[in-house]
Coordinates of C-alpha atoms in Angstrom, one line a residue:
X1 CA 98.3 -149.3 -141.6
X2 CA 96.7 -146.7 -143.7
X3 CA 93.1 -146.0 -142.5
X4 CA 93.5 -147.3 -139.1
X5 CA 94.4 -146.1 -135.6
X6 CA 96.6 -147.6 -133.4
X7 CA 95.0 -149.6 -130.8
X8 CA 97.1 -149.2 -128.4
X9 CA 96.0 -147.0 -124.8
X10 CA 97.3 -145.9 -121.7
X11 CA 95.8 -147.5 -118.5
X12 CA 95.0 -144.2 -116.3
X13 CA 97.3 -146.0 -114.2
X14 CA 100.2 -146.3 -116.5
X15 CA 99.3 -142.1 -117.2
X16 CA 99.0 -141.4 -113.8
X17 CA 103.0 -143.1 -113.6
X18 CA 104.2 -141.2 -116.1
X19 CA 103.3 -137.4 -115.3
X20 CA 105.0 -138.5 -111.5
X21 CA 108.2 -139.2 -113.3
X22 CA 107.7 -136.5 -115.5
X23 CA 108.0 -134.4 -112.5
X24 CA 110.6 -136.2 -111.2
X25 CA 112.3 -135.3 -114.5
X26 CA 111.1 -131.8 -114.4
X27 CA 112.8 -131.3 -110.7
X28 CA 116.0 -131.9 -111.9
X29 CA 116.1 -130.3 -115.1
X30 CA 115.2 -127.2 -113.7
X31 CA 118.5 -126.5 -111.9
X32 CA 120.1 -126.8 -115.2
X33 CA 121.3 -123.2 -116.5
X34 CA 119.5 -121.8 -119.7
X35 CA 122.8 -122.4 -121.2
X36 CA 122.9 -126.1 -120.8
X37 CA 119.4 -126.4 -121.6
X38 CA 120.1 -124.6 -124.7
X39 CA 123.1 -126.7 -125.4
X40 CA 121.3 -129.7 -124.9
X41 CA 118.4 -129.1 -127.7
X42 CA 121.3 -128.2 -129.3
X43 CA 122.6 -131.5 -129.5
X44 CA 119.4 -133.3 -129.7
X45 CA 118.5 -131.5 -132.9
X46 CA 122.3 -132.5 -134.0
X47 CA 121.4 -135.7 -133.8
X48 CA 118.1 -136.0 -135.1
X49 CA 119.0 -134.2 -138.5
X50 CA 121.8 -136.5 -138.8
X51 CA 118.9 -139.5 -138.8
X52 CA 116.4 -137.2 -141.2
X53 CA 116.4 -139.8 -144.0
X54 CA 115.0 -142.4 -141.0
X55 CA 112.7 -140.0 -139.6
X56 CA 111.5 -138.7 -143.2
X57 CA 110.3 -142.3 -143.8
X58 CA 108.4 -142.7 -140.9
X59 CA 106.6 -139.9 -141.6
X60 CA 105.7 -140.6 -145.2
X61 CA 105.1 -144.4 -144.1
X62 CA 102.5 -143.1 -141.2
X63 CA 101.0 -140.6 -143.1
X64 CA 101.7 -140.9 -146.5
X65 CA 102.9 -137.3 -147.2
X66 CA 105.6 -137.1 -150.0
X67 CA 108.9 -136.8 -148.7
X68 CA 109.5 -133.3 -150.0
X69 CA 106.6 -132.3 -147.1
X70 CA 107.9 -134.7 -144.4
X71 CA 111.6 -133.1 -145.3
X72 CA 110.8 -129.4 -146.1
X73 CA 107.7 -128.4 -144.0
X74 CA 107.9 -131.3 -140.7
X75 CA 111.9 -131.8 -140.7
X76 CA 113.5 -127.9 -141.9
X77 CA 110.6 -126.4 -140.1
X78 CA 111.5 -127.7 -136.9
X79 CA 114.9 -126.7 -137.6
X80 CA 114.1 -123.4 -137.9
X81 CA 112.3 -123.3 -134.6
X82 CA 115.6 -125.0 -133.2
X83 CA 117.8 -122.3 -134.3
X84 CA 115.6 -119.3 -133.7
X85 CA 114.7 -120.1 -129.9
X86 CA 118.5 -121.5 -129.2
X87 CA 119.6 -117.8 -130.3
X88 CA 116.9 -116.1 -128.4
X89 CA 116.3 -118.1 -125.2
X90 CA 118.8 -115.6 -123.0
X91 CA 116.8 -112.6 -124.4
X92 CA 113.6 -113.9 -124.0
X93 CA 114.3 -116.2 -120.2
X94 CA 116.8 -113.9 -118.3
X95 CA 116.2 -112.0 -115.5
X96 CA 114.5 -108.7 -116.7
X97 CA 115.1 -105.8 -115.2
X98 CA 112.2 -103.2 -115.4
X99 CA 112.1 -99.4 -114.7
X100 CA 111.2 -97.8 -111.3
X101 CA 110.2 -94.8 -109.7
X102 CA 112.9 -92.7 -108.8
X103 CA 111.3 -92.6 -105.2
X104 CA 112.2 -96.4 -105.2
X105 CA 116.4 -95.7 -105.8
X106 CA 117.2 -97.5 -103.0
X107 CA 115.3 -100.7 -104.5
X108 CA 116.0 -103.5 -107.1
X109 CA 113.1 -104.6 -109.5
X110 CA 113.2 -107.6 -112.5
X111 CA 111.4 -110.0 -113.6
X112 CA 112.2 -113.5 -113.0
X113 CA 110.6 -116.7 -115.6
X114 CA 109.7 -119.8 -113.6
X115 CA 109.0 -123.1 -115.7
X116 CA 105.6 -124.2 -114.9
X117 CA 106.4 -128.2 -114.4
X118 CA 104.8 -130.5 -116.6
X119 CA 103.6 -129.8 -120.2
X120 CA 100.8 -131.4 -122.1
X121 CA 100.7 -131.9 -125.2
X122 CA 97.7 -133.1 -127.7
X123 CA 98.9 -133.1 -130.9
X124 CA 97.0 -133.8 -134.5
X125 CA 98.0 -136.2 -137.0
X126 CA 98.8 -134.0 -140.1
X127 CA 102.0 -132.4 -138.7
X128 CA 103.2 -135.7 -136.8
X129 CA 106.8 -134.4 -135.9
X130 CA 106.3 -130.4 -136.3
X131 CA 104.1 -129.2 -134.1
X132 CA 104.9 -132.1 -131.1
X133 CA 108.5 -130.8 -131.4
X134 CA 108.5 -127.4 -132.0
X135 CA 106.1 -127.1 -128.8
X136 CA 108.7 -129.1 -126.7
X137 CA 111.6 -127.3 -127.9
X138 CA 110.3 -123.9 -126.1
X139 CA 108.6 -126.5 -123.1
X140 CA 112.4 -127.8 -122.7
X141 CA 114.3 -124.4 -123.0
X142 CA 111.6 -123.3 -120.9
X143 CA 112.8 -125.6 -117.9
X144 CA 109.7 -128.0 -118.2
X145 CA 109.0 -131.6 -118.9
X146 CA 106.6 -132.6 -121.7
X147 CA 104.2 -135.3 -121.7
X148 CA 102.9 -135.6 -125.7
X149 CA 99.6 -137.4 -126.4
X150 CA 99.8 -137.7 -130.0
X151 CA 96.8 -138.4 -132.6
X152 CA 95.8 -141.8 -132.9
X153 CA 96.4 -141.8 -135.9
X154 CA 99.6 -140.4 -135.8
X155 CA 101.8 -142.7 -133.1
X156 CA 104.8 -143.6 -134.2
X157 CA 106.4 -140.3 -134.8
X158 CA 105.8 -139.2 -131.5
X159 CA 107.2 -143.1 -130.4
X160 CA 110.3 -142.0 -132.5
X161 CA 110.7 -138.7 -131.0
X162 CA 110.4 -140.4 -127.6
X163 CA 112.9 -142.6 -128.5
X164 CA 115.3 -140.1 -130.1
X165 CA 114.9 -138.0 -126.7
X166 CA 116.0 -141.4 -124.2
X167 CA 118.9 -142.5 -126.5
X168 CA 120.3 -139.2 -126.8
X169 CA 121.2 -139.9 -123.0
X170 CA 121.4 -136.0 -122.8
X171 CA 118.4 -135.2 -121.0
X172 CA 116.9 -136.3 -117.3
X173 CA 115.1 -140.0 -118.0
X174 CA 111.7 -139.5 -118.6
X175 CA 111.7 -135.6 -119.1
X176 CA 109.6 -136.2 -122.8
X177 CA 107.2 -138.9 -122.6
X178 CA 104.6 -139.9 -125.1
X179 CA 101.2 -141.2 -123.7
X180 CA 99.1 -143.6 -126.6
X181 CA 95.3 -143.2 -127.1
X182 CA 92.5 -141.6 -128.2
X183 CA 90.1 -139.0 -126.4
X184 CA 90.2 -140.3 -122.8
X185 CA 93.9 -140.0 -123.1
X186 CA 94.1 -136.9 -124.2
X187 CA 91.7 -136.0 -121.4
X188 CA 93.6 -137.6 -118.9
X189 CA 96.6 -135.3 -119.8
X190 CA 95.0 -132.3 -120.0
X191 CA 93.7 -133.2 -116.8
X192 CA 97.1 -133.4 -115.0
X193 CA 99.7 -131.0 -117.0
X194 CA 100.5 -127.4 -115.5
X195 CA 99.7 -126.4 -119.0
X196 CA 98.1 -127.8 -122.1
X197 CA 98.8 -126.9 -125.9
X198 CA 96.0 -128.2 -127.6
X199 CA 95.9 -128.8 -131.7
X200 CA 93.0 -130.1 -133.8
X201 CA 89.4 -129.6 -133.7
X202 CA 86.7 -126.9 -132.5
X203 CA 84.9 -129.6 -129.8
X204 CA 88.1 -131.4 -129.0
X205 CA 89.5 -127.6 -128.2
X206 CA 86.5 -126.4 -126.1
X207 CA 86.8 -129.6 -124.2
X208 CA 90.8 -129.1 -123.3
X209 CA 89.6 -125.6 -122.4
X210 CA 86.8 -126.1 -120.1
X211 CA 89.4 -128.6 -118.1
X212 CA 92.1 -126.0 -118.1
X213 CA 89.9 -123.3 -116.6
X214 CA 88.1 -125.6 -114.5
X215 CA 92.1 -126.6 -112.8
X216 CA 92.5 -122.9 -113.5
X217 CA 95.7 -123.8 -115.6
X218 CA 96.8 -121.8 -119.2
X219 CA 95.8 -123.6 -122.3
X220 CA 96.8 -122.3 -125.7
X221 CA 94.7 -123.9 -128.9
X222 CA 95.1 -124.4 -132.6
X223 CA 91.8 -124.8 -133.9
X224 CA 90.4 -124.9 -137.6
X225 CA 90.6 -122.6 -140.4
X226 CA 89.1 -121.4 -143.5
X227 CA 92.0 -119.7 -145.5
X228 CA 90.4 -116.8 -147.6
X229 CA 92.8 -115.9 -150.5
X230 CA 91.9 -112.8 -151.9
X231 CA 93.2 -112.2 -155.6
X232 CA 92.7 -108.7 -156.8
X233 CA 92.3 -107.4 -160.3
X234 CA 96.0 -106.3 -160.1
X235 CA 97.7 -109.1 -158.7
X236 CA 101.0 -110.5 -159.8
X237 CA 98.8 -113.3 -161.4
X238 CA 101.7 -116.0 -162.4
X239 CA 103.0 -115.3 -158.6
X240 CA 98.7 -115.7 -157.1
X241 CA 98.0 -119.1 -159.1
X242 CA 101.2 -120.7 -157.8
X243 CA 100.4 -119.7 -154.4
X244 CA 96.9 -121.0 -155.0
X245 CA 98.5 -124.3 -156.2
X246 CA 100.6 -125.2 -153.3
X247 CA 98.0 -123.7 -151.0
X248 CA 95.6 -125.6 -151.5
X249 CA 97.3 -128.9 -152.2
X250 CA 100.4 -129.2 -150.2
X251 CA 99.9 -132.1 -147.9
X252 CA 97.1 -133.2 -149.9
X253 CA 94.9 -130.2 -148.5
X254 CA 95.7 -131.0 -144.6
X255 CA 96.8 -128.2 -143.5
X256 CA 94.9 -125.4 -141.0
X257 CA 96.6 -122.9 -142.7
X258 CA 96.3 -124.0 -146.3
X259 CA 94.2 -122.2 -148.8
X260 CA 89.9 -123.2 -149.0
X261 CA 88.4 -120.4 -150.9
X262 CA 89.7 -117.8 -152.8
X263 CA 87.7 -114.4 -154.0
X264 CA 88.9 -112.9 -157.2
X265 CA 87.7 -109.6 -158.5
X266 CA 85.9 -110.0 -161.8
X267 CA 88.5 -108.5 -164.4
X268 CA 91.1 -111.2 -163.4
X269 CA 88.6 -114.1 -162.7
X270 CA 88.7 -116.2 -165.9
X271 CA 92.5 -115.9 -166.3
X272 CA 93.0 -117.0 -163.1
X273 CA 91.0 -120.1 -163.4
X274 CA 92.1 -121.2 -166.6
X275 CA 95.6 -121.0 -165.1
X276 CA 95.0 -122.8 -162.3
X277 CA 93.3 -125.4 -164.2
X278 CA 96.4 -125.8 -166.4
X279 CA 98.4 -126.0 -163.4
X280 CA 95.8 -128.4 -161.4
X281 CA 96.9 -131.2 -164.6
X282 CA 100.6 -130.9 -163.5
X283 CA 100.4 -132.0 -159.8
X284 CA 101.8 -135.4 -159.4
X285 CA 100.4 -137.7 -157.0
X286 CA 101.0 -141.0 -155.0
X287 CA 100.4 -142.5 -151.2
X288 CA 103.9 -141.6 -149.6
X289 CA 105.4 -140.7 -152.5
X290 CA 109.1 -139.4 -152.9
X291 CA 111.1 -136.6 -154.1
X292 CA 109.4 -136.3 -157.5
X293 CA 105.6 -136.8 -156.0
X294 CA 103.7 -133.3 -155.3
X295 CA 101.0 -134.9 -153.0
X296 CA 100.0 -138.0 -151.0
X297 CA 97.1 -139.3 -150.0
X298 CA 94.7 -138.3 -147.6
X299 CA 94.9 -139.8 -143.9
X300 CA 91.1 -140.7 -142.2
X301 CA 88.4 -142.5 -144.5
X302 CA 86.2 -140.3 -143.8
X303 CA 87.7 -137.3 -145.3
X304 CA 86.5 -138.9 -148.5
X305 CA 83.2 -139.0 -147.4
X306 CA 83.1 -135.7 -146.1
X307 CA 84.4 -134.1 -149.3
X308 CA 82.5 -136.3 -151.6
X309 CA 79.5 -134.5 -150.2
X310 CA 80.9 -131.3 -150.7
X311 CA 81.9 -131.7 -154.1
X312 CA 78.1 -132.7 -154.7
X313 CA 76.8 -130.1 -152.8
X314 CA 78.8 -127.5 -155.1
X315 CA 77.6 -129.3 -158.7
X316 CA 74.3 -129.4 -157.5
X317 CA 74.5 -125.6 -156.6
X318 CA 75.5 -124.5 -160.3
X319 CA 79.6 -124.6 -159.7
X320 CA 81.8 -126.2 -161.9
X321 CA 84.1 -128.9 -160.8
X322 CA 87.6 -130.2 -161.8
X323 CA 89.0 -133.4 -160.4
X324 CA 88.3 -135.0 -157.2
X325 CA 88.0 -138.5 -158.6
X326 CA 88.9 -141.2 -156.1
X327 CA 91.6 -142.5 -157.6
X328 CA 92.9 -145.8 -155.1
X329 CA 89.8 -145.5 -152.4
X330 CA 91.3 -148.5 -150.1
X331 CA 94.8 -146.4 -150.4
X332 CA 92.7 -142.8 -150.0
X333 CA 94.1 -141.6 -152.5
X334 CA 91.6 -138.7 -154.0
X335 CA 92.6 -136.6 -157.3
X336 CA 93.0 -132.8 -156.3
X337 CA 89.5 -130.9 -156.9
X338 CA 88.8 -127.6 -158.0
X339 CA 85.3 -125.6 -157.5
X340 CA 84.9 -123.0 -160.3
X341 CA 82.2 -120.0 -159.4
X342 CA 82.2 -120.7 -156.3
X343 CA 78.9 -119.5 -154.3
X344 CA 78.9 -118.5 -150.9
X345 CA 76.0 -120.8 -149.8
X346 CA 77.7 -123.8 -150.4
X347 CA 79.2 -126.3 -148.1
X348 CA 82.7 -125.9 -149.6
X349 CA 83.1 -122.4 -148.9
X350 CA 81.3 -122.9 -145.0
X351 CA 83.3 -126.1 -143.7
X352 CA 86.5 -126.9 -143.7
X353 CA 87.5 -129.4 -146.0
X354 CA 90.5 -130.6 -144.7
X355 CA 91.7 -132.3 -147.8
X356 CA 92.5 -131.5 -151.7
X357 CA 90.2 -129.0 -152.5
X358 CA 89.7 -125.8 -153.7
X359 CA 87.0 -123.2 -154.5
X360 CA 86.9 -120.0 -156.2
X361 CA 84.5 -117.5 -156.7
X362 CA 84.3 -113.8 -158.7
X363 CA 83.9 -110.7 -157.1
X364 CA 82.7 -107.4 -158.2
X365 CA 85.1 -106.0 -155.8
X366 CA 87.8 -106.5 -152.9
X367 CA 85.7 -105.0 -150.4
X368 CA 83.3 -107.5 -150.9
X369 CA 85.7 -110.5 -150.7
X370 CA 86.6 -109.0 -147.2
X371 CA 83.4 -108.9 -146.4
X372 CA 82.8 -112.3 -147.5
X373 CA 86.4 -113.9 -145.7
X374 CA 85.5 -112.3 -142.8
X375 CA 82.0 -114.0 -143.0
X376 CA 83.7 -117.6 -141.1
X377 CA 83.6 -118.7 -137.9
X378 CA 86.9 -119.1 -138.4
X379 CA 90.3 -116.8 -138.5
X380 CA 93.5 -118.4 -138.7
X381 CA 95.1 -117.0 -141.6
X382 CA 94.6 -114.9 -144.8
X383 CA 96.3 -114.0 -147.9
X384 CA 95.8 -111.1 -150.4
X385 CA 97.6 -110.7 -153.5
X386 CA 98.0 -107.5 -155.4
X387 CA 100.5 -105.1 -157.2
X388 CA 99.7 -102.2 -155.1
X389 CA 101.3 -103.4 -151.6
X390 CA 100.0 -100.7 -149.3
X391 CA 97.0 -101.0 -150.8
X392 CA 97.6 -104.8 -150.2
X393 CA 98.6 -104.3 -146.4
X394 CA 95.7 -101.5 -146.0
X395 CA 92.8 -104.6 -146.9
X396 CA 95.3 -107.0 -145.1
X397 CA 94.2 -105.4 -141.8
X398 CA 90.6 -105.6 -142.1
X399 CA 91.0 -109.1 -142.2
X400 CA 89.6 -111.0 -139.4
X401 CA 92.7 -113.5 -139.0
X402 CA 95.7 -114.1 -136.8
X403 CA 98.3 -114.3 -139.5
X404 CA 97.7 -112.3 -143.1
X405 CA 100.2 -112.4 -145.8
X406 CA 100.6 -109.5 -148.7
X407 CA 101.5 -112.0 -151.7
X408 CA 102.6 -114.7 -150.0
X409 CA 101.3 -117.4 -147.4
X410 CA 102.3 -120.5 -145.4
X411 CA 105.8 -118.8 -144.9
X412 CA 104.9 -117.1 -141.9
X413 CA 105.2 -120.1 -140.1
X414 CA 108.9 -120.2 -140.7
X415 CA 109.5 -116.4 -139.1
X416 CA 109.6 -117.8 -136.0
X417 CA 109.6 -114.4 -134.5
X418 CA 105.8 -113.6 -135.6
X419 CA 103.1 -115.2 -133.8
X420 CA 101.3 -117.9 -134.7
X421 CA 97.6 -118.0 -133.5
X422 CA 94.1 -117.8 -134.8
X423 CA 91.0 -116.1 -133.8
X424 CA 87.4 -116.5 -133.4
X425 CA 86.7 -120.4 -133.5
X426 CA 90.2 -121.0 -134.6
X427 CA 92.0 -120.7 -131.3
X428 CA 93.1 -119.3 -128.0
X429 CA 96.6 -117.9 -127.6
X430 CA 99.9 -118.5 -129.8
X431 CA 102.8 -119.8 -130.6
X432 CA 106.3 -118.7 -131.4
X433 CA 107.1 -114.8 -131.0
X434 CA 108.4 -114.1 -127.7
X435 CA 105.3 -114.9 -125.9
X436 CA 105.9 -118.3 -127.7
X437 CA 108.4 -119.3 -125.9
X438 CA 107.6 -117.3 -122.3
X439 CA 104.1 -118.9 -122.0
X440 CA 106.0 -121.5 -121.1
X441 CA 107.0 -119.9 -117.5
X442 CA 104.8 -117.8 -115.0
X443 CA 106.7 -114.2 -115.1
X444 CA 107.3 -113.8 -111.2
X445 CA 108.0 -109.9 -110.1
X446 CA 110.5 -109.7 -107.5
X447 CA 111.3 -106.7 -105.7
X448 CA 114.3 -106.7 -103.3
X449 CA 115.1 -103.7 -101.1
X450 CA 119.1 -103.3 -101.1
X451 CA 119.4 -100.0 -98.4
X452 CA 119.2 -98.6 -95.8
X453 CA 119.0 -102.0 -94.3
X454 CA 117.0 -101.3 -90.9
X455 CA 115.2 -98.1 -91.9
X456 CA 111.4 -98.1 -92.7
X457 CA 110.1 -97.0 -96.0
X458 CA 108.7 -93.5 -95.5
X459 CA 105.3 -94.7 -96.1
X460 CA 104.8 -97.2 -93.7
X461 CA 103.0 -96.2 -90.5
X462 CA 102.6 -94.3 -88.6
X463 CA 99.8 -92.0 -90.9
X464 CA 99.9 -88.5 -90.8
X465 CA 98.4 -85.2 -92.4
X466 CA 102.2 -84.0 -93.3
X467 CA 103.1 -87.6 -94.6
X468 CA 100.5 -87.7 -96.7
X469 CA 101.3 -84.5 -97.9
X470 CA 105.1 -85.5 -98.2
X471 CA 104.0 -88.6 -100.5
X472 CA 101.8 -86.4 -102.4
X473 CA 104.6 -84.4 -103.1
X474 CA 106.8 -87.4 -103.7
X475 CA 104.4 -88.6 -106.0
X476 CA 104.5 -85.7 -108.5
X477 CA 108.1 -85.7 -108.9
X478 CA 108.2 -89.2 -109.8

């Protein structure tokens, strides 16, 4: 039902059950190889794109997202994950070998990846399917079980995935298990996983990561963010107010990474914002719309509320605004808004929005917009956009941001091989890379002496002058 939770909640009890089976689970799948593990996802992915048309609707039906977004970003971005970790899991989880001293010939050294047992994960509600499953895909290769406590607001999904997982009958019973409820729940898991991914706010993330350190257990978090776009007076400007468009609007505005303020330099200003104007009147828009919709609606009432105050706050504050009617309130659908000259006292260009809004402001000059993006609490991701593309990268790296993109954005998330992580208030840790999927073990070093089986390493006891000496000695030709 749009607006509402689900009331449904895990007796600490019935929680308590399912992380014992989930070890259980994790026992056994374990002792699989990497290479059945990888076949296995494999065929669980085989299936699940075969049922996309089911799955696409029960995102758009939960959420209300068009089903271009519940097909290209949720549905294709998982399979990119898929694919990516499937052809790098024997890189990344082998045994490593590592370089020695030459002193230590007679020795063998590598690296061995150990799954870590149970994985939590607390997942939001505007990337139902994506981020649950592209966590447990590297959980899974990983050798781990996953228990997923999904939104709230976001249940039946994560019910689907669940169910997807059991009748695919090629997985231990019980080795992805979904936990319903709200904050207690999420506590509860956090509370009794080996490691917690954590995805949504700034106080829900502090309180995942003061239970992780308190059980002295990793915890990696994906906070807020405040995307800066910086436009410069050279930028490809047909190329900027597209990005602009679907930055700020895909998913209706609900995404961490989507663009909130942008920062043109003055010479471009006013072309910019009558183009993006032009373009703001050709979005199309409907709750859980289909192929030919742009946006949806939004998902909590609230939002409305929240941005309502914003967009009141900016008038009241000299800005011009475009849009941002409520068009259906009980349906929440809200028309896209747009802040003209933007200042950077208002709320719009402090808080995050989290919905269909943009806000632009004039610059005298790029250094200033840096100065200005970097002015957040927050630093998930940045864009700049200009001609000149090692100027571009050169004012790309004084962002403050864990992902910046050079005329583009959003598509980093889909190089699976670049981390994915914020900074500041936005987070702790990162996804996909390499890391992304060996956070998922503990790296244990193992050392294993192959010969001279009874002899004693020269520097064991006993101590002398002349050995120390000798190891001295040793030492510098190593």
């Amino acid at each position: 039902m749009i607006g509402k939770p689900s009331a449904a909640e895990d007796a600490p009890q019935a929680i308590e059950e399912k992380f014992r089976l989930a070890r259980l689970a994790q026992a056994q799948w374990r002792r699989t190889s990497l290479s059945q593990r990888v076949a296995a996802l494999r065929g669980l992915w085989s299936e699940i794109d075969a049922a996309r048309d089911e799955l696409a609707e029960v995102i758009r039906e939960e959420t209300g997202k068009t089903l271009t977004d519940a097909w290209g970003v949720e549905i294709d971005g998982a399979a990119l994950l898929v694919k990516h970790y499937a052809r790098s899991a024997h890189r990344l989880l082998q045994e490593q070998a590592v370089p020695k001293p030459w002193l230590l010939i007679n020795k063998r050294a590598y690296i061995r990846y150990v799954p870590r047992g149970v994985v939590g994960l607390i997942t939001p509600w505007n990337m139902p399917f994506l981020i649950p499953f592209g966590d447990a895909v590297c959980a899974l290769l990983a050798g781990n079980a996953v228990v997923l406590k999904p939104s709230e607001w976001a249940t039946r999904t994560a019910l689907y995935l669940e169910d997807r997982v059991r009748r695919s009958g090629i997985f231990p019973a019980e080795l992805l298990q979904v936990v319903q409820g709200g904050p207690k729940a999420g506590a509860a898991v956090a509370d009794r996983s080996d490691m917690v991914l954590f995805t949504g706010s700034l106080a829900g993330g502090k309180d995942v990561a003061q239970r992780a350190a308190a059980r002295m257990i990793p915890a990696v978090l994906e906070l807020g963010g405040k995307h800066p776009m910086i436009v410069a007076r050279d930028a490809p400007l047909v190329r900027a107010v597209q990005a602009a468009l679907w930055g700020a609007y895909a998913n209706c505005g609900q995404m961490c990474v989507g663009v909130q303020r942008i920062y043109v330099e003055r010479p471009a200003y006013e072309p910019f914002c009558e183009a993006l104007a032009e373009q703001l009147k050709t979005l199309r828009q409907a709750a859980g719309g289909g192929f030919d919709t742009d946006i949806g609606r939004l998902m909590l009432p609230e939002q409305l509320e929240r941005i309502a105050r914003q967009l009141e706050d900016a008038r009241a504050r000299g800005a011009r605004v475009l849009g941002g009617a409520e068009v259906d309130r009980e349906n929440l659908v809200l028309a896209p808004a747009l802040i003209l000259d933007a200042k950077p006292e208002m709320q719009v260009m402090r808080e995050e929005a989290f919905g269909p809004v943009a806000a632009v402001m004039p610059v005298a000059r790029v250094e200033e917009a840096v100065a200005l993006a970097n002015d957040s609490p927050y630093g998930l991701a940045a864009s700049v956009w200009t001609r000149d593309l090692r100027r571009g990268e050169e004012i790309a790296a004084a962002l403050e941001a864990g992902t910046v993109g050079v005329n583009d954005l959003g598509t980093p998330y889909a190089v699976c091989g670049l981390p994915f992580g914020g900074i500041k208030a936005s987070g702790l840790g990162a996804r996909h890379g390499d890391e992304g999927l060996r956070m998922f073990c503990w790296p244990q070093s193992v050392l294993v002496h192959e010969w001279s089986a009874d002899g004693p390493d020269p520097w064991w006891f006993p101590y002398s002058r002349a050995k120390a000496n000798f190891m001295r000695w040793l030492a510098r030709l190593s």
